[in-house]
Structures are given as C-alpha cells and as structure tokens.
Amino acid sequence: MEKNSKLDPPISLLDLPESTLDFILQYLSPKDLCTMSMVCVSLKGKCQSDNLWENHIKEKWGRVIGDVVYKEWEWHIGIAKDEVLLKNQHNNITGSMGSFTGVWPNLYLGSYLEDCKVLNGQQSNNFMLSLYFSLESGRFWFPAQVYKGLVIHNALVNYDSQSNTFEARYQSGGWRCLGRNIGWDMVRAPSVDTPPYLVHLSHCSDNLKPEDHIEIQWRSNTQCPYDWWYAVIGHLDSCNHNSCQCHYNDTLIVEFRQYPEVSNMRRIKLCRKTNKEEGDPIGGYYGGIIKLENEHQIQTWKNLFPLQHQRFS
C-alpha cells in the first residue's frame, strides 16, 4: 500500500466535538482559562462563559458568599450596563461604587466596589468572570458574617490574595475595622436574608426543645445592628427531666453556656410565641432565632470556646 507523502494536518481544539471541548475546559484553572481565551475569538467566548466561572466561584468562594452577593453584583453590573457610573449618586470621587458614599460612613449594609472601572467595556457582559476577579483582587467588599469572640457580626469583607485571608468592617458608630488576617474558617455566608437592623422572623420557635442548638439575634441598644450569638435551649426551673414537657410551654429558656453559671448572662427567658424584639437597656435586646441543624456550624462554635467543651454536650 502506498503511503501518503503529506502528513495529516494537526487537529485543532476547535475540531473537537463541542461537548468534548466543554468537558476539557471545565478542568482548566482560572489562570489557564484566561490564557486559553487569548487564542482566538471562538475560544474567548467559551472560556469566559458564566457556567465555567460559576463553578470556580462555588469551588473557592461558595462557603463565604451567599445569594445576597450575587444580588449585589447584579446591582453593580446593572449600573455599569446603563452607563451611569460617573453620574450615579452613589459614586464618589475615588471612582468607587456601592450602596453608600464616602470612605466608611454609617449607612446601610450593602456592598462596596472600590474601583468601578473594572466593569467598563466587555467586563460588564461577563457576570461570573468579573465577579470572580473582583473578589480575587479584593476590590469587592461583599456582605458576609464573621466570627469574632463570642458572637457573629454582619460585616463587609474583602479578600487579600497575598495572605489568603480577609479584612472585615462592621457598623458600630461608623464603619469600623473588625479585623485583618481573618481566616477562611472565621467567615461564612449570611445564614438568613434578614437585614442586620431587622428582627429575623423565626420559623422554628414552636418546635424548639431542650438541648437544641440555636443562634439568636442580640444588640446592646435599639440603634445598633444585631449580632448573632450561640446558645442552647434549656429546661424550665419546674421541669421534671424524666418526663420533660418544656417544649409545650410558651416560655423559652435560652442558655448561653459560654458564660459561667453564676453570670446573669447565662440564662434568659423569652416568649416562644412572639416574633418581636424582647429585652431592656440593661441586658440588651433579643431578636429572632435560627435552629442549627448543621453539625459543622455547631462544631465551629464549640471550637471558639475550647475550655467550655464539657458544657456543650
């Protein structure tokens, strides 16, 4: 048989079936996707697709960003597409863009984009890609919750890629620094959509029983945003533990077992049937309750109080 004198032309990536090419691209790193996107127009479109970048966002950021971050980013993208970046009343002289003006004013928690120019041009058409790199670069301060001491604060958080840690600011008489070099395990996505100044509408109160693990809103005065505190449901003083009926009573015992038993902060009584703020100027004000079903969340709280482990069991 006579052999062909000419070699067959090399196979291009674009000669592959589309499904095969998509399969290959999903295993590329963000850096490799950016490199591949510079090969040609066809690969650029594929390498910048939302599906690929959404997977990278979930893989790296999924534990610390929630739906509210995507909603906030839609807000930024929408303004960029409307071409009102320089006219919008939320912009300031630094070219930043967010739901407040100035550096760190005492206004409502939303999000903050330090440099809105990153959304100029085609970037505003690539929702997930632009979100990924705005998170990675630290330009985008996004709403999250940060463990600090005995509480969780609602905060604005940005990422430092050099240290692989976070910086956070929270509202307390102004936008104050909550901390720097905060590890990934101390940041989480907001557990509820309730804004930090409003009482969370509890759906679990009627079913709470002793030894259930919860998080409860608390604030020192009615002008502050709520923080979230860890607690455990306790027994009524009159309870016979052998035939406990506490879960049928309208009074709910909440125990903060991170405090010693002699502390006046250790144990409080709340009304199970109300979804209103309860409290006073001395002990502070309590809001809504979330029942913790996730063992990882419970363990994270326990790790914050290593000397108190025996009290959580």
PDB file of C-alpha atoms in Angstrom:
ATOM      1  CA  MET A   1       0.000   0.000   0.000  1.00  0.00           C
ATOM      2  CA  GLU A   2       1.353   3.398  -0.942  1.00  0.00           C
ATOM      3  CA  LYS A   3       1.841   5.788   1.942  1.00  0.00           C
ATOM      4  CA  ASN A   4       0.711   9.404   1.756  1.00  0.00           C
ATOM      5  CA  SER A   5       3.653  11.712   1.302  1.00  0.00           C
ATOM      6  CA  LYS A   6       1.900  14.502   3.159  1.00  0.00           C
ATOM      7  CA  LEU A   7       1.235  14.405   6.853  1.00  0.00           C
ATOM      8  CA  ASP A   8      -2.317  14.881   8.043  1.00  0.00           C
ATOM      9  CA  PRO A   9      -2.893  18.400   9.388  1.00  0.00           C
ATOM     10  CA  PRO A  10      -2.846  18.616  13.206  1.00  0.00           C
ATOM     11  CA  ILE A  11      -6.168  18.503  14.958  1.00  0.00           C
ATOM     12  CA  SER A  12      -7.253  21.827  16.454  1.00  0.00           C
ATOM     13  CA  LEU A  13      -9.209  22.123  19.693  1.00  0.00           C
ATOM     14  CA  LEU A  14     -11.981  23.651  17.635  1.00  0.00           C
ATOM     15  CA  ASP A  15     -12.157  20.437  15.576  1.00  0.00           C
ATOM     16  CA  LEU A  16     -13.271  18.525  18.641  1.00  0.00           C
ATOM     17  CA  PRO A  17     -16.961  17.929  19.279  1.00  0.00           C
ATOM     18  CA  GLU A  18     -18.397  20.807  21.310  1.00  0.00           C
ATOM     19  CA  SER A  19     -19.266  18.544  24.230  1.00  0.00           C
ATOM     20  CA  THR A  20     -15.678  17.240  24.351  1.00  0.00           C
ATOM     21  CA  LEU A  21     -14.249  20.757  24.267  1.00  0.00           C
ATOM     22  CA  ASP A  22     -16.599  21.867  27.060  1.00  0.00           C
ATOM     23  CA  PHE A  23     -15.523  18.861  29.106  1.00  0.00           C
ATOM     24  CA  ILE A  24     -11.849  19.817  28.721  1.00  0.00           C
ATOM     25  CA  LEU A  25     -12.410  23.489  29.556  1.00  0.00           C
ATOM     26  CA  GLN A  26     -14.178  22.747  32.826  1.00  0.00           C
ATOM     27  CA  TYR A  27     -10.950  21.235  34.189  1.00  0.00           C
ATOM     28  CA  LEU A  28      -8.823  24.287  33.421  1.00  0.00           C
ATOM     29  CA  SER A  29      -7.779  26.599  36.247  1.00  0.00           C
ATOM     30  CA  PRO A  30      -8.821  30.280  36.182  1.00  0.00           C
ATOM     31  CA  LYS A  31      -5.321  31.196  35.018  1.00  0.00           C
ATOM     32  CA  ASP A  32      -5.420  28.623  32.220  1.00  0.00           C
ATOM     33  CA  LEU A  33      -8.868  29.768  31.114  1.00  0.00           C
ATOM     34  CA  CYS A  34      -7.595  33.326  30.789  1.00  0.00           C
ATOM     35  CA  THR A  35      -4.632  32.114  28.743  1.00  0.00           C
ATOM     36  CA  MET A  36      -6.848  29.965  26.524  1.00  0.00           C
ATOM     37  CA  SER A  37      -9.239  32.872  25.935  1.00  0.00           C
ATOM     38  CA  MET A  38      -6.460  34.759  24.119  1.00  0.00           C
ATOM     39  CA  VAL A  39      -6.049  32.080  21.444  1.00  0.00           C
ATOM     40  CA  CYS A  40      -8.963  33.089  19.248  1.00  0.00           C
ATOM     41  CA  VAL A  41     -12.410  34.687  19.323  1.00  0.00           C
ATOM     42  CA  SER A  42     -14.232  31.349  19.484  1.00  0.00           C
ATOM     43  CA  LEU A  43     -12.253  30.137  22.496  1.00  0.00           C
ATOM     44  CA  LYS A  44     -12.546  33.529  24.147  1.00  0.00           C
ATOM     45  CA  GLY A  45     -16.320  33.239  24.173  1.00  0.00           C
ATOM     46  CA  LYS A  46     -16.229  29.736  25.582  1.00  0.00           C
ATOM     47  CA  CYS A  47     -13.552  30.480  28.204  1.00  0.00           C
ATOM     48  CA  GLN A  48     -15.500  33.469  29.522  1.00  0.00           C
ATOM     49  CA  SER A  49     -18.828  31.671  29.827  1.00  0.00           C
ATOM     50  CA  ASP A  50     -20.765  32.041  33.077  1.00  0.00           C
ATOM     51  CA  ASN A  51     -21.040  28.270  33.526  1.00  0.00           C
ATOM     52  CA  LEU A  52     -17.264  27.788  33.763  1.00  0.00           C
ATOM     53  CA  TRP A  53     -16.688  30.738  36.084  1.00  0.00           C
ATOM     54  CA  GLU A  54     -19.672  29.946  38.282  1.00  0.00           C
ATOM     55  CA  ASN A  55     -18.044  26.587  39.019  1.00  0.00           C
ATOM     56  CA  HIS A  56     -14.794  28.318  40.025  1.00  0.00           C
ATOM     57  CA  ILE A  57     -16.704  30.762  42.239  1.00  0.00           C
ATOM     58  CA  LYS A  58     -18.538  27.943  44.002  1.00  0.00           C
ATOM     59  CA  GLU A  59     -15.343  25.943  44.428  1.00  0.00           C
ATOM     60  CA  LYS A  60     -13.377  28.762  46.045  1.00  0.00           C
ATOM     61  CA  TRP A  61     -15.961  31.165  47.419  1.00  0.00           C
ATOM     62  CA  GLY A  62     -19.053  29.048  47.944  1.00  0.00           C
ATOM     63  CA  ARG A  63     -18.678  28.828  51.713  1.00  0.00           C
ATOM     64  CA  VAL A  64     -18.327  32.575  52.286  1.00  0.00           C
ATOM     65  CA  ILE A  65     -20.713  34.121  49.756  1.00  0.00           C
ATOM     66  CA  GLY A  66     -24.462  33.692  49.583  1.00  0.00           C
ATOM     67  CA  ASP A  67     -27.307  34.754  47.326  1.00  0.00           C
ATOM     68  CA  VAL A  68     -27.057  38.331  48.588  1.00  0.00           C
ATOM     69  CA  VAL A  69     -23.602  38.662  46.988  1.00  0.00           C
ATOM     70  CA  TYR A  70     -24.969  37.704  43.571  1.00  0.00           C
ATOM     71  CA  LYS A  71     -27.822  40.197  44.033  1.00  0.00           C
ATOM     72  CA  GLU A  72     -25.390  42.949  44.956  1.00  0.00           C
ATOM     73  CA  TRP A  73     -23.223  42.121  41.939  1.00  0.00           C
ATOM     74  CA  GLU A  74     -26.264  42.290  39.680  1.00  0.00           C
ATOM     75  CA  TRP A  75     -26.777  45.795  41.032  1.00  0.00           C
ATOM     76  CA  HIS A  76     -23.229  46.815  40.111  1.00  0.00           C
ATOM     77  CA  ILE A  77     -23.458  45.156  36.679  1.00  0.00           C
ATOM     78  CA  GLY A  78     -26.795  46.857  36.017  1.00  0.00           C
ATOM     79  CA  ILE A  79     -25.363  50.295  36.685  1.00  0.00           C
ATOM     80  CA  ALA A  80     -22.340  49.559  34.515  1.00  0.00           C
ATOM     81  CA  LYS A  81     -24.546  48.476  31.621  1.00  0.00           C
ATOM     82  CA  ASP A  82     -26.683  51.601  31.969  1.00  0.00           C
ATOM     83  CA  GLU A  83     -23.502  53.666  31.569  1.00  0.00           C
ATOM     84  CA  VAL A  84     -24.259  55.866  34.552  1.00  0.00           C
ATOM     85  CA  LEU A  85     -21.146  55.083  36.561  1.00  0.00           C
ATOM     86  CA  LEU A  86     -19.991  58.689  36.750  1.00  0.00           C
ATOM     87  CA  LYS A  87     -23.442  60.198  37.173  1.00  0.00           C
ATOM     88  CA  ASN A  88     -24.872  57.877  39.779  1.00  0.00           C
ATOM     89  CA  GLN A  89     -25.446  59.494  43.164  1.00  0.00           C
ATOM     90  CA  HIS A  90     -23.740  56.564  44.907  1.00  0.00           C
ATOM     91  CA  ASN A  91     -20.385  57.231  43.250  1.00  0.00           C
ATOM     92  CA  ASN A  92     -17.683  59.241  44.952  1.00  0.00           C
ATOM     93  CA  ILE A  93     -14.556  60.983  43.795  1.00  0.00           C
ATOM     94  CA  THR A  94     -12.450  57.840  44.022  1.00  0.00           C
ATOM     95  CA  GLY A  95     -14.470  56.083  41.337  1.00  0.00           C
ATOM     96  CA  SER A  96     -15.851  53.574  43.834  1.00  0.00           C
ATOM     97  CA  MET A  97     -19.386  52.292  43.682  1.00  0.00           C
ATOM     98  CA  GLY A  98     -21.658  50.832  46.316  1.00  0.00           C
ATOM     99  CA  SER A  99     -24.748  51.361  48.397  1.00  0.00           C
ATOM    100  CA  PHE A 100     -23.058  54.141  50.348  1.00  0.00           C
ATOM    101  CA  THR A 101     -20.770  57.094  49.634  1.00  0.00           C
ATOM    102  CA  GLY A 102     -17.577  58.302  51.244  1.00  0.00           C
ATOM    103  CA  VAL A 103     -14.967  56.088  52.826  1.00  0.00           C
ATOM    104  CA  TRP A 104     -16.750  54.148  55.572  1.00  0.00           C
ATOM    105  CA  PRO A 105     -19.884  56.082  56.579  1.00  0.00           C
ATOM    106  CA  ASN A 106     -22.575  54.955  58.986  1.00  0.00           C
ATOM    107  CA  LEU A 107     -25.059  53.880  56.340  1.00  0.00           C
ATOM    108  CA  TYR A 108     -26.900  50.714  55.441  1.00  0.00           C
ATOM    109  CA  LEU A 109     -25.022  47.457  54.852  1.00  0.00           C
ATOM    110  CA  GLY A 110     -24.886  46.508  51.189  1.00  0.00           C
ATOM    111  CA  SER A 111     -21.651  46.070  49.272  1.00  0.00           C
ATOM    112  CA  TYR A 112     -18.784  48.187  48.019  1.00  0.00           C
ATOM    113  CA  LEU A 113     -16.811  48.129  44.786  1.00  0.00           C
ATOM    114  CA  GLU A 114     -13.573  50.059  45.229  1.00  0.00           C
ATOM    115  CA  ASP A 115     -12.930  50.638  41.543  1.00  0.00           C
ATOM    116  CA  CYS A 116     -15.943  50.636  39.244  1.00  0.00           C
ATOM    117  CA  LYS A 117     -13.702  50.945  36.160  1.00  0.00           C
ATOM    118  CA  VAL A 118     -13.226  47.163  36.260  1.00  0.00           C
ATOM    119  CA  LEU A 119     -16.746  46.894  34.836  1.00  0.00           C
ATOM    120  CA  ASN A 120     -16.128  49.165  31.872  1.00  0.00           C
ATOM    121  CA  GLY A 121     -16.390  47.670  28.408  1.00  0.00           C
ATOM    122  CA  GLN A 122     -16.910  43.949  27.936  1.00  0.00           C
ATOM    123  CA  GLN A 123     -16.390  43.060  31.599  1.00  0.00           C
ATOM    124  CA  SER A 124     -19.974  44.051  32.395  1.00  0.00           C
ATOM    125  CA  ASN A 125     -21.127  41.340  29.959  1.00  0.00           C
ATOM    126  CA  ASN A 126     -19.241  38.610  31.820  1.00  0.00           C
ATOM    127  CA  PHE A 127     -21.129  38.346  35.091  1.00  0.00           C
ATOM    128  CA  MET A 128     -19.337  35.420  36.751  1.00  0.00           C
ATOM    129  CA  LEU A 129     -15.864  36.166  35.399  1.00  0.00           C
ATOM    130  CA  SER A 130     -15.976  39.803  36.552  1.00  0.00           C
ATOM    131  CA  LEU A 131     -17.333  38.724  39.957  1.00  0.00           C
ATOM    132  CA  TYR A 132     -14.567  36.132  40.372  1.00  0.00           C
ATOM    133  CA  PHE A 133     -11.744  38.589  39.696  1.00  0.00           C
ATOM    134  CA  SER A 134     -13.339  41.392  41.720  1.00  0.00           C
ATOM    135  CA  LEU A 135     -13.472  39.006  44.675  1.00  0.00           C
ATOM    136  CA  GLU A 136      -9.953  37.710  43.996  1.00  0.00           C
ATOM    137  CA  SER A 137      -8.450  41.186  43.695  1.00  0.00           C
ATOM    138  CA  GLY A 138     -10.091  42.443  46.884  1.00  0.00           C
ATOM    139  CA  ARG A 139     -11.847  45.309  45.083  1.00  0.00           C
ATOM    140  CA  PHE A 140     -15.287  43.982  46.004  1.00  0.00           C
ATOM    141  CA  TRP A 141     -16.314  44.273  49.648  1.00  0.00           C
ATOM    142  CA  PHE A 142     -19.150  41.796  49.979  1.00  0.00           C
ATOM    143  CA  PRO A 143     -21.665  41.119  52.778  1.00  0.00           C
ATOM    144  CA  ALA A 144     -20.746  38.142  54.953  1.00  0.00           C
ATOM    145  CA  GLN A 145     -20.745  37.078  58.594  1.00  0.00           C
ATOM    146  CA  VAL A 146     -17.587  36.978  60.689  1.00  0.00           C
ATOM    147  CA  TYR A 147     -16.955  35.039  63.904  1.00  0.00           C
ATOM    148  CA  LYS A 148     -15.386  37.354  66.486  1.00  0.00           C
ATOM    149  CA  GLY A 149     -15.051  36.322  70.111  1.00  0.00           C
ATOM    150  CA  LEU A 150     -18.432  35.162  71.388  1.00  0.00           C
ATOM    151  CA  VAL A 151     -20.523  36.494  68.509  1.00  0.00           C
ATOM    152  CA  ILE A 152     -21.046  36.641  64.756  1.00  0.00           C
ATOM    153  CA  HIS A 153     -21.016  40.104  63.216  1.00  0.00           C
ATOM    154  CA  ASN A 154     -22.679  41.124  59.961  1.00  0.00           C
ATOM    155  CA  ALA A 155     -19.859  42.756  58.051  1.00  0.00           C
ATOM    156  CA  LEU A 156     -18.412  43.854  54.754  1.00  0.00           C
ATOM    157  CA  VAL A 157     -15.483  41.629  53.832  1.00  0.00           C
ATOM    158  CA  ASN A 158     -12.746  41.735  51.215  1.00  0.00           C
ATOM    159  CA  TYR A 159     -10.076  39.222  50.283  1.00  0.00           C
ATOM    160  CA  ASP A 160      -6.295  39.586  50.430  1.00  0.00           C
ATOM    161  CA  SER A 161      -4.815  37.132  47.935  1.00  0.00           C
ATOM    162  CA  GLN A 162      -1.260  37.580  49.226  1.00  0.00           C
ATOM    163  CA  SER A 163      -2.093  36.359  52.734  1.00  0.00           C
ATOM    164  CA  ASN A 164      -5.130  34.268  51.705  1.00  0.00           C
ATOM    165  CA  THR A 165      -7.113  35.983  54.471  1.00  0.00           C
ATOM    166  CA  PHE A 166      -9.872  38.564  54.823  1.00  0.00           C
ATOM    167  CA  GLU A 167     -10.347  42.043  56.192  1.00  0.00           C
ATOM    168  CA  ALA A 168     -13.741  42.985  57.632  1.00  0.00           C
ATOM    169  CA  ARG A 169     -15.577  46.165  58.598  1.00  0.00           C
ATOM    170  CA  TYR A 170     -18.799  46.413  60.543  1.00  0.00           C
ATOM    171  CA  GLN A 171     -21.276  49.068  61.633  1.00  0.00           C
ATOM    172  CA  SER A 172     -20.728  50.317  65.165  1.00  0.00           C
ATOM    173  CA  GLY A 173     -20.950  54.080  65.315  1.00  0.00           C
ATOM    174  CA  GLY A 174     -19.422  54.115  61.841  1.00  0.00           C
ATOM    175  CA  TRP A 175     -17.745  51.573  59.594  1.00  0.00           C
ATOM    176  CA  ARG A 176     -15.027  50.250  61.889  1.00  0.00           C
ATOM    177  CA  CYS A 177     -12.365  47.689  61.215  1.00  0.00           C
ATOM    178  CA  LEU A 178     -13.488  44.368  62.664  1.00  0.00           C
ATOM    179  CA  GLY A 179     -10.211  42.635  61.923  1.00  0.00           C
ATOM    180  CA  ARG A 180      -7.475  41.790  59.439  1.00  0.00           C
ATOM    181  CA  ASN A 181      -5.839  38.483  58.549  1.00  0.00           C
ATOM    182  CA  ILE A 182      -9.128  36.708  59.240  1.00  0.00           C
ATOM    183  CA  GLY A 183      -9.017  33.033  58.277  1.00  0.00           C
ATOM    184  CA  TRP A 184     -11.484  31.286  55.986  1.00  0.00           C
ATOM    185  CA  ASP A 185     -12.943  29.302  58.880  1.00  0.00           C
ATOM    186  CA  MET A 186     -13.989  32.549  60.604  1.00  0.00           C
ATOM    187  CA  VAL A 187     -16.053  33.819  57.646  1.00  0.00           C
ATOM    188  CA  ARG A 188     -19.335  32.424  56.372  1.00  0.00           C
ATOM    189  CA  ALA A 189     -22.170  33.369  54.047  1.00  0.00           C
ATOM    190  CA  PRO A 190     -25.093  35.138  55.768  1.00  0.00           C
ATOM    191  CA  SER A 191     -27.322  32.482  57.288  1.00  0.00           C
ATOM    192  CA  VAL A 192     -30.526  34.446  56.584  1.00  0.00           C
ATOM    193  CA  ASP A 193     -31.605  37.220  54.227  1.00  0.00           C
ATOM    194  CA  THR A 194     -32.844  39.431  57.079  1.00  0.00           C
ATOM    195  CA  PRO A 195     -31.076  42.838  57.112  1.00  0.00           C
ATOM    196  CA  PRO A 196     -28.990  43.350  60.270  1.00  0.00           C
ATOM    197  CA  TYR A 197     -31.257  46.061  61.684  1.00  0.00           C
ATOM    198  CA  LEU A 198     -34.447  43.998  61.487  1.00  0.00           C
ATOM    199  CA  VAL A 199     -35.780  41.194  63.690  1.00  0.00           C
ATOM    200  CA  HIS A 200     -35.483  37.846  61.936  1.00  0.00           C
ATOM    201  CA  LEU A 201     -38.849  36.112  61.614  1.00  0.00           C
ATOM    202  CA  SER A 202     -38.297  32.801  63.393  1.00  0.00           C
ATOM    203  CA  HIS A 203     -39.947  29.693  61.960  1.00  0.00           C
ATOM    204  CA  CYS A 204     -38.547  27.232  64.463  1.00  0.00           C
ATOM    205  CA  SER A 205     -39.697  28.612  67.834  1.00  0.00           C
ATOM    206  CA  ASP A 206     -42.719  26.338  68.227  1.00  0.00           C
ATOM    207  CA  ASN A 207     -40.595  23.223  67.759  1.00  0.00           C
ATOM    208  CA  LEU A 208     -37.600  24.099  69.921  1.00  0.00           C
ATOM    209  CA  LYS A 209     -36.852  21.717  72.776  1.00  0.00           C
ATOM    210  CA  PRO A 210     -34.129  21.444  75.446  1.00  0.00           C
ATOM    211  CA  GLU A 211     -30.597  20.833  74.125  1.00  0.00           C
ATOM    212  CA  ASP A 212     -31.391  22.224  70.675  1.00  0.00           C
ATOM    213  CA  HIS A 213     -28.530  24.398  69.411  1.00  0.00           C
ATOM    214  CA  ILE A 214     -29.507  27.850  68.174  1.00  0.00           C
ATOM    215  CA  GLU A 215     -28.229  31.234  67.091  1.00  0.00           C
ATOM    216  CA  ILE A 216     -30.109  34.259  68.394  1.00  0.00           C
ATOM    217  CA  GLN A 217     -30.010  37.933  67.469  1.00  0.00           C
ATOM    218  CA  TRP A 218     -28.793  40.345  70.129  1.00  0.00           C
ATOM    219  CA  ARG A 219     -27.900  44.013  70.285  1.00  0.00           C
ATOM    220  CA  SER A 220     -26.958  46.340  73.119  1.00  0.00           C
ATOM    221  CA  ASN A 221     -29.383  49.099  72.103  1.00  0.00           C
ATOM    222  CA  THR A 222     -32.091  49.697  69.542  1.00  0.00           C
ATOM    223  CA  GLN A 223     -29.863  51.910  67.374  1.00  0.00           C
ATOM    224  CA  CYS A 224     -27.311  49.163  66.675  1.00  0.00           C
ATOM    225  CA  PRO A 225     -27.458  46.315  64.138  1.00  0.00           C
ATOM    226  CA  TYR A 226     -27.990  42.816  65.502  1.00  0.00           C
ATOM    227  CA  ASP A 227     -25.184  40.352  66.048  1.00  0.00           C
ATOM    228  CA  TRP A 228     -25.741  36.587  66.282  1.00  0.00           C
ATOM    229  CA  TRP A 229     -24.987  34.679  69.481  1.00  0.00           C
ATOM    230  CA  TYR A 230     -24.687  30.956  70.055  1.00  0.00           C
ATOM    231  CA  ALA A 231     -26.982  29.389  72.673  1.00  0.00           C
ATOM    232  CA  VAL A 232     -28.642  26.144  73.715  1.00  0.00           C
ATOM    233  CA  ILE A 233     -32.289  25.680  74.692  1.00  0.00           C
ATOM    234  CA  GLY A 234     -32.566  24.836  78.394  1.00  0.00           C
ATOM    235  CA  HIS A 235     -35.118  23.338  80.772  1.00  0.00           C
ATOM    236  CA  LEU A 236     -37.639  25.270  82.817  1.00  0.00           C
ATOM    237  CA  ASP A 237     -36.883  25.537  86.521  1.00  0.00           C
ATOM    238  CA  SER A 238     -40.002  23.487  87.222  1.00  0.00           C
ATOM    239  CA  CYS A 239     -39.102  20.737  84.750  1.00  0.00           C
ATOM    240  CA  ASN A 240     -39.001  17.102  85.770  1.00  0.00           C
ATOM    241  CA  HIS A 241     -36.274  15.897  83.384  1.00  0.00           C
ATOM    242  CA  ASN A 242     -37.650  12.350  83.399  1.00  0.00           C
ATOM    243  CA  SER A 243     -40.851  13.495  81.705  1.00  0.00           C
ATOM    244  CA  CYS A 244     -39.870  16.827  80.152  1.00  0.00           C
ATOM    245  CA  GLN A 245     -42.738  18.966  78.885  1.00  0.00           C
ATOM    246  CA  CYS A 246     -40.717  22.135  78.285  1.00  0.00           C
ATOM    247  CA  HIS A 247     -41.362  22.167  74.550  1.00  0.00           C
ATOM    248  CA  TYR A 248     -45.104  22.636  75.221  1.00  0.00           C
ATOM    249  CA  ASN A 249     -44.598  25.739  77.370  1.00  0.00           C
ATOM    250  CA  ASP A 250     -44.845  29.262  75.980  1.00  0.00           C
ATOM    251  CA  THR A 251     -41.735  30.250  77.924  1.00  0.00           C
ATOM    252  CA  LEU A 252     -38.456  29.508  76.164  1.00  0.00           C
ATOM    253  CA  ILE A 253     -35.296  29.098  78.208  1.00  0.00           C
ATOM    254  CA  VAL A 254     -32.172  30.194  76.340  1.00  0.00           C
ATOM    255  CA  GLU A 255     -28.795  29.320  77.860  1.00  0.00           C
ATOM    256  CA  PHE A 256     -25.505  30.939  76.893  1.00  0.00           C
ATOM    257  CA  ARG A 257     -23.256  28.181  78.168  1.00  0.00           C
ATOM    258  CA  GLN A 258     -20.125  30.037  77.191  1.00  0.00           C
ATOM    259  CA  TYR A 259     -20.741  32.017  80.390  1.00  0.00           C
ATOM    260  CA  PRO A 260     -20.278  30.596  83.903  1.00  0.00           C
ATOM    261  CA  GLU A 261     -23.428  29.519  85.744  1.00  0.00           C
ATOM    262  CA  VAL A 262     -23.183  32.456  88.180  1.00  0.00           C
ATOM    263  CA  SER A 263     -23.308  35.008  85.317  1.00  0.00           C
ATOM    264  CA  ASN A 264     -26.527  36.955  84.802  1.00  0.00           C
ATOM    265  CA  MET A 265     -25.928  36.458  81.062  1.00  0.00           C
ATOM    266  CA  ARG A 266     -26.031  32.672  81.371  1.00  0.00           C
ATOM    267  CA  ARG A 267     -29.795  32.128  81.212  1.00  0.00           C
ATOM    268  CA  ILE A 268     -32.742  34.177  79.914  1.00  0.00           C
ATOM    269  CA  LYS A 269     -36.465  33.665  79.429  1.00  0.00           C
ATOM    270  CA  LEU A 270     -38.205  34.562  76.178  1.00  0.00           C
ATOM    271  CA  CYS A 271     -41.744  34.175  74.870  1.00  0.00           C
ATOM    272  CA  ARG A 272     -41.954  31.341  72.379  1.00  0.00           C
ATOM    273  CA  LYS A 273     -44.985  32.796  70.595  1.00  0.00           C
ATOM    274  CA  THR A 274     -43.678  36.263  69.790  1.00  0.00           C
ATOM    275  CA  ASN A 275     -41.621  37.377  66.823  1.00  0.00           C
ATOM    276  CA  LYS A 276     -40.900  40.757  68.358  1.00  0.00           C
ATOM    277  CA  GLU A 277     -37.811  42.162  69.996  1.00  0.00           C
ATOM    278  CA  GLU A 278     -37.576  41.424  73.715  1.00  0.00           C
ATOM    279  CA  GLY A 279     -35.252  42.910  76.283  1.00  0.00           C
ATOM    280  CA  ASP A 280     -34.251  46.072  78.114  1.00  0.00           C
ATOM    281  CA  PRO A 281     -31.423  48.648  78.180  1.00  0.00           C
ATOM    282  CA  ILE A 282     -29.586  46.705  80.900  1.00  0.00           C
ATOM    283  CA  GLY A 283     -29.459  43.215  79.421  1.00  0.00           C
ATOM    284  CA  GLY A 284     -29.785  44.213  75.795  1.00  0.00           C
ATOM    285  CA  TYR A 285     -32.358  43.261  73.181  1.00  0.00           C
ATOM    286  CA  TYR A 286     -33.040  39.825  71.693  1.00  0.00           C
ATOM    287  CA  GLY A 287     -34.497  39.216  68.251  1.00  0.00           C
ATOM    288  CA  GLY A 288     -35.071  36.174  66.050  1.00  0.00           C
ATOM    289  CA  ILE A 289     -33.767  32.630  66.421  1.00  0.00           C
ATOM    290  CA  ILE A 290     -32.249  30.126  63.992  1.00  0.00           C
ATOM    291  CA  LYS A 291     -32.073  26.435  64.891  1.00  0.00           C
ATOM    292  CA  LEU A 292     -28.699  24.938  63.996  1.00  0.00           C
ATOM    293  CA  GLU A 293     -29.087  21.702  62.065  1.00  0.00           C
ATOM    294  CA  ASN A 294     -25.582  21.692  60.599  1.00  0.00           C
ATOM    295  CA  GLU A 295     -23.030  19.862  62.757  1.00  0.00           C
ATOM    296  CA  HIS A 296     -20.204  21.851  61.166  1.00  0.00           C
ATOM    297  CA  GLN A 297     -21.740  25.122  62.384  1.00  0.00           C
ATOM    298  CA  ILE A 298     -22.166  23.727  65.899  1.00  0.00           C
ATOM    299  CA  GLN A 299     -18.581  22.474  65.945  1.00  0.00           C
ATOM    300  CA  THR A 300     -17.292  25.859  64.785  1.00  0.00           C
ATOM    301  CA  TRP A 301     -18.946  27.472  67.797  1.00  0.00           C
ATOM    302  CA  LYS A 302     -17.526  24.819  70.110  1.00  0.00           C
ATOM    303  CA  ASN A 303     -14.050  25.452  68.777  1.00  0.00           C
ATOM    304  CA  LEU A 304     -14.390  29.103  69.798  1.00  0.00           C
ATOM    305  CA  PHE A 305     -14.806  28.043  73.418  1.00  0.00           C
ATOM    306  CA  PRO A 306     -12.249  25.226  73.877  1.00  0.00           C
ATOM    307  CA  LEU A 307     -12.342  25.488  77.656  1.00  0.00           C
ATOM    308  CA  GLN A 308     -16.099  25.101  77.701  1.00  0.00           C
ATOM    309  CA  HIS A 309     -16.419  21.880  75.641  1.00  0.00           C
ATOM    310  CA  GLN A 310     -17.778  19.834  78.511  1.00  0.00           C
ATOM    311  CA  ARG A 311     -20.679  22.258  78.873  1.00  0.00           C
ATOM    312  CA  PHE A 312     -21.889  21.897  75.281  1.00  0.00           C
ATOM    313  CA  SER A 313     -22.568  18.178  75.380  1.00  0.00           C
TER     314      SER A 313
END
